[in-house]
Short mmCIF file of C-alpha atoms and ligand atoms in Angstrom, two decimals:
data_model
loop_
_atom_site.label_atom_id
_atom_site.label_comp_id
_atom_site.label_asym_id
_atom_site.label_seq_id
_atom_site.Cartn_x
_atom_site.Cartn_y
_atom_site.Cartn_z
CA UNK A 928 318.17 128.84 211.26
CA UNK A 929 316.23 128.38 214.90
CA UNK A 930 316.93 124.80 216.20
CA UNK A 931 314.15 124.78 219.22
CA UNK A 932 315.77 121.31 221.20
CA UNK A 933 313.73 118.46 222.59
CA UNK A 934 312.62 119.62 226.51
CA UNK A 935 315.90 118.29 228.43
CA UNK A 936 317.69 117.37 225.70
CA UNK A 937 321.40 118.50 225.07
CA UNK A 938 322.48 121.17 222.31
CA UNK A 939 326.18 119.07 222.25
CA UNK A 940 325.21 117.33 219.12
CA UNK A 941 323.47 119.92 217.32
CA UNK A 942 326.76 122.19 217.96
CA UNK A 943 329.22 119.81 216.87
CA UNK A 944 327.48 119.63 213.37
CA UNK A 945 327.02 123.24 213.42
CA UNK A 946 330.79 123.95 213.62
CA UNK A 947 331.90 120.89 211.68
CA UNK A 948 330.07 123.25 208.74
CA UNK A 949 331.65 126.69 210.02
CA UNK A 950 328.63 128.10 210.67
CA UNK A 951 327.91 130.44 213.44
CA UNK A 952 325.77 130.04 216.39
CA UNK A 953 323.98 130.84 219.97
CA UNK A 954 322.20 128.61 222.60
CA UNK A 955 319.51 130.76 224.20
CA UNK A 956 316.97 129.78 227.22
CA UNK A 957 314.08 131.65 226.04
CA UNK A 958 310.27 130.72 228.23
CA UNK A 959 311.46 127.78 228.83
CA UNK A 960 312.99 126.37 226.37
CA UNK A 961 316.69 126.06 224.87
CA UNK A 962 317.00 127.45 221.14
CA UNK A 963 320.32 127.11 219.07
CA UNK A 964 320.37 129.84 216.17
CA UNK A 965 322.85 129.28 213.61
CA UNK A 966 323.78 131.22 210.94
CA UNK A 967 324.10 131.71 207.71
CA UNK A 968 320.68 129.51 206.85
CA UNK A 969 322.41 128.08 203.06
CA UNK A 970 325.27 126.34 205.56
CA UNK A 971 323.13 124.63 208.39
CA UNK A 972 319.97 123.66 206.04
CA UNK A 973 320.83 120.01 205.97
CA UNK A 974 321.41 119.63 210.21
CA UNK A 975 319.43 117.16 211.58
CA UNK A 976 319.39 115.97 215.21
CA UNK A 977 317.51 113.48 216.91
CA UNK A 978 317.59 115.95 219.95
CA UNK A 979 315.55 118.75 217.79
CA UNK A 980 312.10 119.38 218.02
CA UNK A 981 311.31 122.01 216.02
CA UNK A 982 313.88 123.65 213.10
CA UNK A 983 312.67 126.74 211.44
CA UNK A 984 314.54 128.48 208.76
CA UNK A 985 312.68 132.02 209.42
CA UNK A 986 311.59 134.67 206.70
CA UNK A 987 312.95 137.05 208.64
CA UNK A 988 316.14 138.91 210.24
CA UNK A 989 314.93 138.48 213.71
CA UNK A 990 314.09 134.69 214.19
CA UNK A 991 313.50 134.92 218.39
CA UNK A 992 311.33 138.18 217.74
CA UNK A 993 309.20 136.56 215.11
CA UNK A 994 305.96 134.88 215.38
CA UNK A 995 306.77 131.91 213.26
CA UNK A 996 307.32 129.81 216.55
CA UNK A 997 305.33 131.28 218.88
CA UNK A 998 301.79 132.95 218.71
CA UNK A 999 301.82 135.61 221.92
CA UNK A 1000 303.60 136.08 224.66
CA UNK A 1001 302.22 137.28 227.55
CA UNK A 1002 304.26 138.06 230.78
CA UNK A 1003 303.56 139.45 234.60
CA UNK A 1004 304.53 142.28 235.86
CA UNK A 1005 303.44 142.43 239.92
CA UNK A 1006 300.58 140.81 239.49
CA UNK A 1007 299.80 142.89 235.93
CA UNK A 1008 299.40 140.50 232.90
CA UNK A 1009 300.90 142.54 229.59
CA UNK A 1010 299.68 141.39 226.36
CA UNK A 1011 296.13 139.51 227.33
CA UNK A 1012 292.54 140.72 226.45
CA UNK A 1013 292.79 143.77 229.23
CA UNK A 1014 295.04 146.22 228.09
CA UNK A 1015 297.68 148.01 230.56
CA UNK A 1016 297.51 151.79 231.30
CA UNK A 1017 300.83 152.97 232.09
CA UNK A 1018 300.67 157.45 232.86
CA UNK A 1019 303.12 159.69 234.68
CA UNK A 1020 305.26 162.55 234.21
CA UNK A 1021 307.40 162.72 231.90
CA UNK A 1022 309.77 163.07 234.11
CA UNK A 1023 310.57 163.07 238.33
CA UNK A 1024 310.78 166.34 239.27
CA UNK A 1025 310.40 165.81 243.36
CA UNK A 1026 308.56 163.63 246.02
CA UNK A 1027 305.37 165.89 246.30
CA UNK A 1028 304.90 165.40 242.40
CA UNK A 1029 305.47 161.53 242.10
CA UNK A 1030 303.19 160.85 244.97
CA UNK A 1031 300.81 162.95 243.86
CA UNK A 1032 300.14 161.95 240.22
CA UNK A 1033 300.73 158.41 241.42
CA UNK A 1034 297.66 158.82 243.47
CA UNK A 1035 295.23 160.29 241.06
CA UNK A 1036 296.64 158.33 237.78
CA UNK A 1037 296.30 154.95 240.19
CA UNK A 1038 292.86 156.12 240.93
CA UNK A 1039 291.99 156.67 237.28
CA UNK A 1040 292.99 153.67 236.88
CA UNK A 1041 296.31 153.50 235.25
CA UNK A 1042 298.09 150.04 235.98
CA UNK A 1043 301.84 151.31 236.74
CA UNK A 1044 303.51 154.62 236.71
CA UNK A 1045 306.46 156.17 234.73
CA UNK A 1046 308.65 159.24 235.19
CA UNK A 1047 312.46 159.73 234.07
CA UNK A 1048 314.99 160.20 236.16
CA UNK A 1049 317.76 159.71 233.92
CA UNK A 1050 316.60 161.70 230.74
CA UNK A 1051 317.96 161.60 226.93
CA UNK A 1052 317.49 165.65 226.44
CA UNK A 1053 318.30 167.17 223.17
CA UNK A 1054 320.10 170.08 224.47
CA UNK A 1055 322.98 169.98 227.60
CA UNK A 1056 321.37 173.04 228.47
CA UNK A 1057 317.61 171.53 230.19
CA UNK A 1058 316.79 169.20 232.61
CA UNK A 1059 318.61 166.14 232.72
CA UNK A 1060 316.67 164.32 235.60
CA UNK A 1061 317.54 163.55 238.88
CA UNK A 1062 319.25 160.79 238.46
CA UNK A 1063 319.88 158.45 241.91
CA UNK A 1064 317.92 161.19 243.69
CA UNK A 1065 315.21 160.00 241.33
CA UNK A 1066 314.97 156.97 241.40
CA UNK A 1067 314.80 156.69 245.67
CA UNK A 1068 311.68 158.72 244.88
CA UNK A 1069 310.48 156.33 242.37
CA UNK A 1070 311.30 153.94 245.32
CA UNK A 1071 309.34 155.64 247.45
CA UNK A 1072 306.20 156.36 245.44
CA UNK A 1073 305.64 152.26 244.88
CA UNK A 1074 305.90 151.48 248.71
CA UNK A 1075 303.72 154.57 249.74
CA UNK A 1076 301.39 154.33 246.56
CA UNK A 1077 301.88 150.32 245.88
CA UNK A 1078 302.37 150.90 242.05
CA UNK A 1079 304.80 148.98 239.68
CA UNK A 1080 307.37 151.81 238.00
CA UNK A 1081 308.65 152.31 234.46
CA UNK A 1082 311.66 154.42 234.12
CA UNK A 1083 313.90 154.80 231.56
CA UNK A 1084 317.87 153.78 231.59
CA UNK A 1085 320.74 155.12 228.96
CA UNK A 1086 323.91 154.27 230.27
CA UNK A 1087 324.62 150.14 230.34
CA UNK A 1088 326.70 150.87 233.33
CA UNK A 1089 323.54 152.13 235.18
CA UNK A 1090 321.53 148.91 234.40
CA UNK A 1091 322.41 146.86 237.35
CA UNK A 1092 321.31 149.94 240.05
CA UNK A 1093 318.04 150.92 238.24
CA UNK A 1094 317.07 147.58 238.24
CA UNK A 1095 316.96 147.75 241.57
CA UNK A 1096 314.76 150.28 241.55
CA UNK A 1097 311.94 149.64 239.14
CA UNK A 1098 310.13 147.23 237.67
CA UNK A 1099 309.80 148.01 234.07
CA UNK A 1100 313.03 149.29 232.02
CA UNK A 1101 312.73 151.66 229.55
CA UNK A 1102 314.77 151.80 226.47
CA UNK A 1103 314.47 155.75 225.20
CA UNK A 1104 314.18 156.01 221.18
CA UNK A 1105 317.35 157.77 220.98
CA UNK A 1106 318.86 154.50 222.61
CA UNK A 1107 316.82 152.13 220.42
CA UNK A 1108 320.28 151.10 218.86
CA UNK A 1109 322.26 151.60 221.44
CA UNK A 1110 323.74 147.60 221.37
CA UNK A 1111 325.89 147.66 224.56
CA UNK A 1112 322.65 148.83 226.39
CA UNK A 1113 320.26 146.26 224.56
CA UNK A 1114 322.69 143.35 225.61
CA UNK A 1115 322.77 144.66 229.26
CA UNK A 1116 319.09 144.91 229.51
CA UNK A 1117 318.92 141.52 228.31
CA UNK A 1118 321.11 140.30 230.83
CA UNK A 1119 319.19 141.93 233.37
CA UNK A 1120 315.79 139.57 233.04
CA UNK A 1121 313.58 143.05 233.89
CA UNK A 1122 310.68 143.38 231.83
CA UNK A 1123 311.96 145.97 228.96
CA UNK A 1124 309.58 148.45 227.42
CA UNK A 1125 311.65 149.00 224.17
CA UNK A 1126 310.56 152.46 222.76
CA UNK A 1127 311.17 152.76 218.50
CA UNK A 1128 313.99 155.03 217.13
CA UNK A 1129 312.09 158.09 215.78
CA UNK A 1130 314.39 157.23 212.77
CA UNK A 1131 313.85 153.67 212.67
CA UNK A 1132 312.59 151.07 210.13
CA UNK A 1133 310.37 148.50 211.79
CA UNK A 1134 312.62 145.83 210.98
CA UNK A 1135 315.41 147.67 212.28
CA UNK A 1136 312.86 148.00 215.41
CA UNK A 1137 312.60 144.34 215.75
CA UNK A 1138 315.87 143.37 215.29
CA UNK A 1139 316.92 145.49 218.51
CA UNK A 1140 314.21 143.47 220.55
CA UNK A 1141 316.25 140.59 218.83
CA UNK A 1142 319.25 141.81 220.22
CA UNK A 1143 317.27 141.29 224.04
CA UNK A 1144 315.98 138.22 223.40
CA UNK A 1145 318.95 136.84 222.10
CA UNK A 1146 320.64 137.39 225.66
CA UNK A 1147 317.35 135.14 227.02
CA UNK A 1148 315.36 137.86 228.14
CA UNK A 1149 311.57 137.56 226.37
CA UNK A 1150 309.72 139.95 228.59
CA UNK A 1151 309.93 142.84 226.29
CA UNK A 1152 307.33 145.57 225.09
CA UNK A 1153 307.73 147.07 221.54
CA UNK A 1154 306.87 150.95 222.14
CA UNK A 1155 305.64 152.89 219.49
CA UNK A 1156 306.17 156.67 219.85
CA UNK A 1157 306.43 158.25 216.47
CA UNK A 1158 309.08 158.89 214.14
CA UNK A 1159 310.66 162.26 212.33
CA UNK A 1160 308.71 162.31 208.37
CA UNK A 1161 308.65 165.74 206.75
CA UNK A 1162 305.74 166.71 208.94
CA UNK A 1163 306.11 169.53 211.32
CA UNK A 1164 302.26 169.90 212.79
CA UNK A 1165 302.59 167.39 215.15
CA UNK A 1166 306.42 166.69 216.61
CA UNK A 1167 306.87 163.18 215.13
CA UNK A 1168 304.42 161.24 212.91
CA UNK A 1169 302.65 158.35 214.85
CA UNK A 1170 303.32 155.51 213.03
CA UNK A 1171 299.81 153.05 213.93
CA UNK A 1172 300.70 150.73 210.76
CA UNK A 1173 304.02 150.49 212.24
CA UNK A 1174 302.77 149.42 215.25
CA UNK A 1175 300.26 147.07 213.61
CA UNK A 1176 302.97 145.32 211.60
CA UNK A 1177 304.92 144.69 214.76
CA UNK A 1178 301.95 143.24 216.28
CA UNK A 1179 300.98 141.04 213.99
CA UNK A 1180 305.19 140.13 212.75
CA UNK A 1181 306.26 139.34 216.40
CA UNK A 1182 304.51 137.73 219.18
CA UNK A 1183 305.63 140.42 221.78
CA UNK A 1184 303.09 142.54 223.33
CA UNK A 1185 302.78 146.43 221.72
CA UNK A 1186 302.48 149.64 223.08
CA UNK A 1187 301.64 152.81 222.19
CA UNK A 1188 303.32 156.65 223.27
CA UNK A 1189 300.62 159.18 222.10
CA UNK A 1190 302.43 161.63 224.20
CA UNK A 1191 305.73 162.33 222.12
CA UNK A 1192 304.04 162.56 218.84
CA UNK A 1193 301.43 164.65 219.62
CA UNK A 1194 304.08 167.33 221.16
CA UNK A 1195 300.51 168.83 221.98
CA UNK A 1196 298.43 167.94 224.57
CA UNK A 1197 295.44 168.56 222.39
CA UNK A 1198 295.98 165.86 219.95
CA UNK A 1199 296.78 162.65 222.52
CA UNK A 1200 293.57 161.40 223.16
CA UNK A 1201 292.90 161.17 219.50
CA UNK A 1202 296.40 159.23 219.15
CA UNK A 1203 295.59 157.12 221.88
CA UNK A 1204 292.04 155.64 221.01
CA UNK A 1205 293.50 155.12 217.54
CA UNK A 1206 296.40 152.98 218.57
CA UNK A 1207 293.64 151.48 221.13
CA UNK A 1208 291.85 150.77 217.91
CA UNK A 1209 294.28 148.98 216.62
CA UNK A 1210 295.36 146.48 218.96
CA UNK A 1211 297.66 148.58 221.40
CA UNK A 1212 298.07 146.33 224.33
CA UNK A 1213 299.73 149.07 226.15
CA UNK A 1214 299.37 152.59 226.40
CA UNK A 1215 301.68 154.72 228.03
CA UNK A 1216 300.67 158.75 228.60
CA UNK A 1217 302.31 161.68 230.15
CA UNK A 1218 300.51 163.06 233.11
CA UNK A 1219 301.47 165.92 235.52
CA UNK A 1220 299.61 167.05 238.44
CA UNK A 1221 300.39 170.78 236.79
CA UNK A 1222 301.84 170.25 233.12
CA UNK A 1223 302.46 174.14 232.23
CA UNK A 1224 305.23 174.01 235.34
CA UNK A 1225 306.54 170.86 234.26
CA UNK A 1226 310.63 170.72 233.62
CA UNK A 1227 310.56 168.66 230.58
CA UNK A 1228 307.75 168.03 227.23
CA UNK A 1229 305.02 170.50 229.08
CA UNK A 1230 303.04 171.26 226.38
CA UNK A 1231 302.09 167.50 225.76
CA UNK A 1232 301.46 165.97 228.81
CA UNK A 1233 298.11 166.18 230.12
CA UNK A 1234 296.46 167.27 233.24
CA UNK A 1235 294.53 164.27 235.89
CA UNK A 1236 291.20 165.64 235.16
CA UNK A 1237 292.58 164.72 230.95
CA UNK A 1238 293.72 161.70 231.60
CA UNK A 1239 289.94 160.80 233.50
CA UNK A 1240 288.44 161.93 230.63
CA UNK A 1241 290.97 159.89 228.54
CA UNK A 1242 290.63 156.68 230.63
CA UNK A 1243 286.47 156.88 230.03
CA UNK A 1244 287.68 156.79 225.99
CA UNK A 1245 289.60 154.12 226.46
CA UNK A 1246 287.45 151.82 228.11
CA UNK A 1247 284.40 152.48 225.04
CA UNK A 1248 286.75 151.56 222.74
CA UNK A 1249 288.35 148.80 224.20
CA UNK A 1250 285.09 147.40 224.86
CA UNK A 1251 283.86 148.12 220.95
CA UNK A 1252 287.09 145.67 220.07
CA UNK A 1253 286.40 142.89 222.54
CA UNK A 1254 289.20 144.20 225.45
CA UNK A 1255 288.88 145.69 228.72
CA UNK A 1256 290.91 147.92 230.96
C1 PEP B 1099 310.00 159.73 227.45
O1 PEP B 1099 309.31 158.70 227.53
O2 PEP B 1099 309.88 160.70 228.23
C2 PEP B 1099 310.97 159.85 226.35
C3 PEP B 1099 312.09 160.54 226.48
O3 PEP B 1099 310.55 159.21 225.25
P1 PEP B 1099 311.31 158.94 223.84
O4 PEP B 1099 312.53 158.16 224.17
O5 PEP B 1099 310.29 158.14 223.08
O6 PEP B 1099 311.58 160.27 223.24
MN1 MN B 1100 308.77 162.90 227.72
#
């Protein structure tokens, strides 16, 4: 049950008759406002408080994540509104190989008009035996590329002890789909209060999906993006199945802003401007692509990320079809 308190008012009250039932609870600040959610619903139904505004008993796991008390949420990201009519262009390497490379595909993905730039420097790899990233090297570059470029960053973070010093560093953190339920790293990124760009387990439900953004919420950060970037079916064509009606439902479940990876499911760089006006289509208020000034040299998913002169062509796609649906880049 979501107890959303009177503005100034006092959860003391509320508590006291939440315990006096054994029931469970948290007090969150979430935009703005302080929330008490107790649990389970069948022992807190009959709380009332004087100092309660609005009590919802949700339909669903993830109460904070839900749209049943809030429409959209839109947040700002240097200047960059995520989640309005214009959607947000987010391209880059997959990951940061050196200085010459960042600053480069900074340059021409800024010029294309891409709204912030990503590249790993810590990176989830599938075998011990490729490219891990650069790490700390990496991210100093990432430093570097937003004060000589002057474009926000997205990079991605696995380890909760590392969330404190890549904060630091960037402005958007990314939560890889191998860490989607990684708890201990959810919780830390919460604490944080950086925007979150919350990628979807390849082998995750979308209620499972939701329920980790709960777990970021729940620690009062609300600036999160859910990240759509395929998950493992029986397909092999493509290297995950791109799951739009996942994303859909996610969009129109929770009132967080959605985004779409066309890169990882396509595996292909052939296939990612299809994915991408499709999940542009349907109501994508991100997209993030992988870019590399010279893909077939590139240290980590080559064949799928897409050369500047692509991504041009890609950005002139987007911008028809976000104007067919009402939006704008
Ligand atoms: C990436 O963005 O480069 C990445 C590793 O993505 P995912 O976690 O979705 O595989
Ligand atoms: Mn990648």
């Amino acid at each position: 049950m979501m107890f959303i308190l009177k503005p100034n008012r006092d959860e003391s009250k509320i508590v006291e008759s939440i315990r006096s039932r054994s029931a469970s609870y948290r007090v969150v600040d979430l935009y703005g406002r302080r929330i008490v959610i107790a649990w389970p619903d069948k022992l807190v139904e009959d709380v009332i408080d004087e100092d309660v505004e609005l009590k919802i008993r949700s339909r669903y796991k993830f109460p904070l994540t839900s749209n049943e008390w809030r429409e959209k949420t839109i947040f700002n990201i240097d200047g960059i509104e995520i989640g309005s009519r214009k959607i947000v262009i987010i391209a880059g390497p997959c990951a940061v190989e050196n200085e010459e490379q960042m600053i480069e595909v900074a340059r021409a993905v800024k010029r294309a008009g891409a709204s912030l730039i990503r590249g790993g420097a810590f990176k989830p790899r599938t075998s011990p035996y490729t490219f891990q990233g650069l790490g700390l090297e990496g991210l100093n570059i990432l430093k570097k590329v937003k004060d000589v470029v002057g474009i926000p960053i997205v990079s991605e973070v696995m380890d909760p002890r590392d969330v404190y010093t890549v904060s630091e560093y960037v402005d958007v953190l990314q939560i890889g789909a191998r860490n989607a339920q990684n708890y201990p790293l959810l919780k830390e990124v919460g604490k944080s209060r950086k925007p979150v760009l919350l990628k979807r387990g390849f082998g995750m439900t979308v209620e499972e999906w939701l329920l980790s953004a709960e777990y970021i919420l729940l620690e009062g950060n609300g600036q999160v993006v859910l990240c759509e970037r395929g998950i493992r079916t029986f397909e092999s064509t493509t290297r995950f199945t791109f799951d739009i009606a996942g994303m859909v439902v996610a969009k129109k479940t929770s009132h967080l802003p959605v985004a779409a990876d066309p890169s990882h499911p396509s595996g292909k760089r052939e296939y990612v401007e299809a994915l991408t006006l499709a999940a542009v289509a349907a109501g994508a208020d991100v997209v993030m692509v992988e870019v590399h000034p010279e893909p077939s040299k590139a240290l980590s998913d080559s064949e799928q990320q897409l050369t500047v002169k692509e991504f041009e062509n890609l950005m002139e796609g987007i911008k028809a079809v976000a104007q067919a649906i009402g939006r704008s880049i």
